[in-house]
mmCIF file of C-alpha atoms in Angstrom:
data_model
loop_
_atom_site.group_PDB
_atom_site.id
_atom_site.type_symbol
_atom_site.label_atom_id
_atom_site.label_comp_id
_atom_site.label_asym_id
_atom_site.label_seq_id
_atom_site.Cartn_x
_atom_site.Cartn_y
_atom_site.Cartn_z
ATOM 1 C CA VAL E 1 3.037 -8.826 -2.628
ATOM 2 C CA LEU E 2 2.639 -10.472 0.604
ATOM 3 C CA PHE E 3 5.291 -10.587 3.278
ATOM 4 C CA LYS E 4 4.973 -12.260 6.757
ATOM 5 C CA ASN E 5 7.137 -10.965 9.343
ATOM 6 C CA GLY E 6 6.520 -12.949 12.665
ATOM 7 C CA SER E 7 3.086 -12.122 13.444
ATOM 8 C CA GLU E 8 2.969 -9.033 11.110
ATOM 9 C CA TRP E 9 1.687 -9.248 7.437
ATOM 10 C CA ILE E 10 2.973 -6.638 5.366
ATOM 11 C CA VAL E 11 1.361 -6.077 1.996
ATOM 12 C CA ALA E 12 2.950 -3.893 -0.710
ATOM 13 C CA GLU E 13 1.130 -2.240 -3.766
ATOM 14 C CA VAL E 14 4.104 -1.798 -6.210
ATOM 15 C CA LYS E 15 3.695 0.972 -9.190
ATOM 16 C CA SER E 16 6.527 1.263 -11.721
ATOM 17 C CA SER E 17 7.919 4.381 -12.883
ATOM 18 C CA ILE E 18 5.559 4.511 -15.864
ATOM 19 C CA SER E 19 2.532 4.685 -13.445
ATOM 20 C CA ASP E 20 0.901 8.111 -13.743
ATOM 21 C CA VAL E 21 -0.729 9.840 -11.186
ATOM 22 C CA HIS E 22 -4.198 8.182 -11.975
ATOM 23 C CA ASP E 23 -2.631 4.481 -11.523
ATOM 24 C CA ILE E 24 -1.081 5.732 -8.237
ATOM 25 C CA TYR E 25 -4.352 7.141 -7.052
ATOM 26 C CA ARG E 26 -5.886 3.644 -7.515
ATOM 27 C CA GLY E 27 -2.915 2.384 -5.609
ATOM 28 C CA ILE E 28 -3.712 4.288 -2.448
ATOM 29 C CA TYR E 29 -7.161 2.766 -2.636
ATOM 30 C CA GLN E 30 -5.838 -0.780 -3.370
ATOM 31 C CA CYS E 31 -3.989 -0.409 -0.203
ATOM 32 C CA ILE E 32 -7.294 0.616 1.737
ATOM 33 C CA LYS E 33 -8.625 -2.789 0.132
ATOM 34 C CA TYR E 34 -5.805 -4.935 0.873
ATOM 35 C CA LYS E 35 -5.731 -3.440 4.621
ATOM 36 C CA ALA E 36 -9.480 -4.625 5.127
ATOM 37 C CA LEU E 37 -9.415 -7.863 3.402
ATOM 38 C CA PHE E 38 -6.283 -8.922 5.334
ATOM 39 C CA GLU E 39 -7.454 -7.936 8.774
ATOM 40 C CA ALA E 40 -10.781 -9.414 8.140
ATOM 41 C CA TYR E 41 -8.665 -12.802 7.297
ATOM 42 C CA GLN E 42 -6.758 -12.563 10.409
ATOM 43 C CA LYS E 43 -9.850 -12.498 12.399
ATOM 44 C CA GLU E 44 -11.609 -15.167 10.615
ATOM 45 C CA ILE E 45 -8.727 -17.511 11.690
ATOM 46 C CA GLY E 46 -8.578 -16.217 15.324
ATOM 47 C CA LEU E 47 -5.626 -13.851 14.831
ATOM 48 C CA SER E 48 -5.515 -10.186 16.235
ATOM 49 C CA PRO E 49 -5.704 -7.741 13.151
ATOM 50 C CA ASN E 50 -1.962 -7.005 12.516
ATOM 51 C CA SER E 51 -1.399 -5.936 8.775
ATOM 52 C CA ARG E 52 0.879 -3.312 7.445
ATOM 53 C CA VAL E 53 -0.087 -2.225 3.690
ATOM 54 C CA VAL E 54 2.760 0.087 2.206
ATOM 55 C CA LEU E 55 2.479 1.716 -1.459
ATOM 56 C CA VAL E 56 5.774 1.343 -2.905
ATOM 57 C CA LEU E 57 6.793 3.724 -6.044
ATOM 58 C CA ASP E 58 9.514 3.298 -8.351
ATOM 59 C CA GLY E 59 9.150 6.969 -8.950
ATOM 60 C CA LYS E 60 8.328 10.197 -7.028
ATOM 61 C CA PHE E 61 4.990 10.391 -5.195
ATOM 62 C CA PRO E 62 2.824 12.949 -6.872
ATOM 63 C CA GLN E 63 2.384 16.218 -5.044
ATOM 64 C CA GLU E 64 -1.289 16.489 -5.495
ATOM 65 C CA LEU E 65 -2.068 13.318 -4.018
ATOM 66 C CA ILE E 66 -0.059 13.955 -0.537
ATOM 67 C CA ILE E 67 -3.351 15.468 1.070
ATOM 68 C CA LEU E 68 -5.146 12.528 0.238
ATOM 69 C CA LYS E 69 -2.442 10.107 1.237
ATOM 70 C CA ASN E 70 -2.431 11.867 4.779
ATOM 71 C CA ILE E 71 -6.397 11.839 5.214
ATOM 72 C CA LEU E 72 -6.253 8.258 4.358
ATOM 73 C CA GLN E 73 -3.000 7.574 6.515
ATOM 74 C CA ILE E 74 -1.298 5.481 3.448
ATOM 75 C CA GLU E 75 2.284 4.795 4.046
ATOM 76 C CA VAL E 76 4.373 5.482 0.787
ATOM 77 C CA ILE E 77 7.956 4.393 0.117
ATOM 78 C CA ASP E 78 8.941 6.440 -3.225
ATOM 79 C CA GLU E 79 11.690 6.218 -5.467
ATOM 80 C CA VAL E 80 12.603 3.039 -4.731
ATOM 81 C CA GLU E 81 15.255 1.336 -6.892
ATOM 82 C CA MET E 82 13.770 -1.703 -8.653
ATOM 83 C CA ALA E 83 16.458 -4.591 -9.355
ATOM 84 C CA ASN E 84 16.147 -6.319 -12.578
#
């Protein structure tokens, strides 16, 4: 999901409560890919790179991925209540 807030671009990789640890692991790397792609595109169209990428989870972020999240500096918002 892509949002634009003024000059800032916000990309959200969203995982539902049925996502297991492997799916969330892939979501971490999706965030890295999105950040690189959107900042490259911003450079291409003459803008200063200004993007924020967030991994949004319906459930709790897995304890075993915290070190990876911190090393890769991935912003996570977990236990988000999804509207139907």
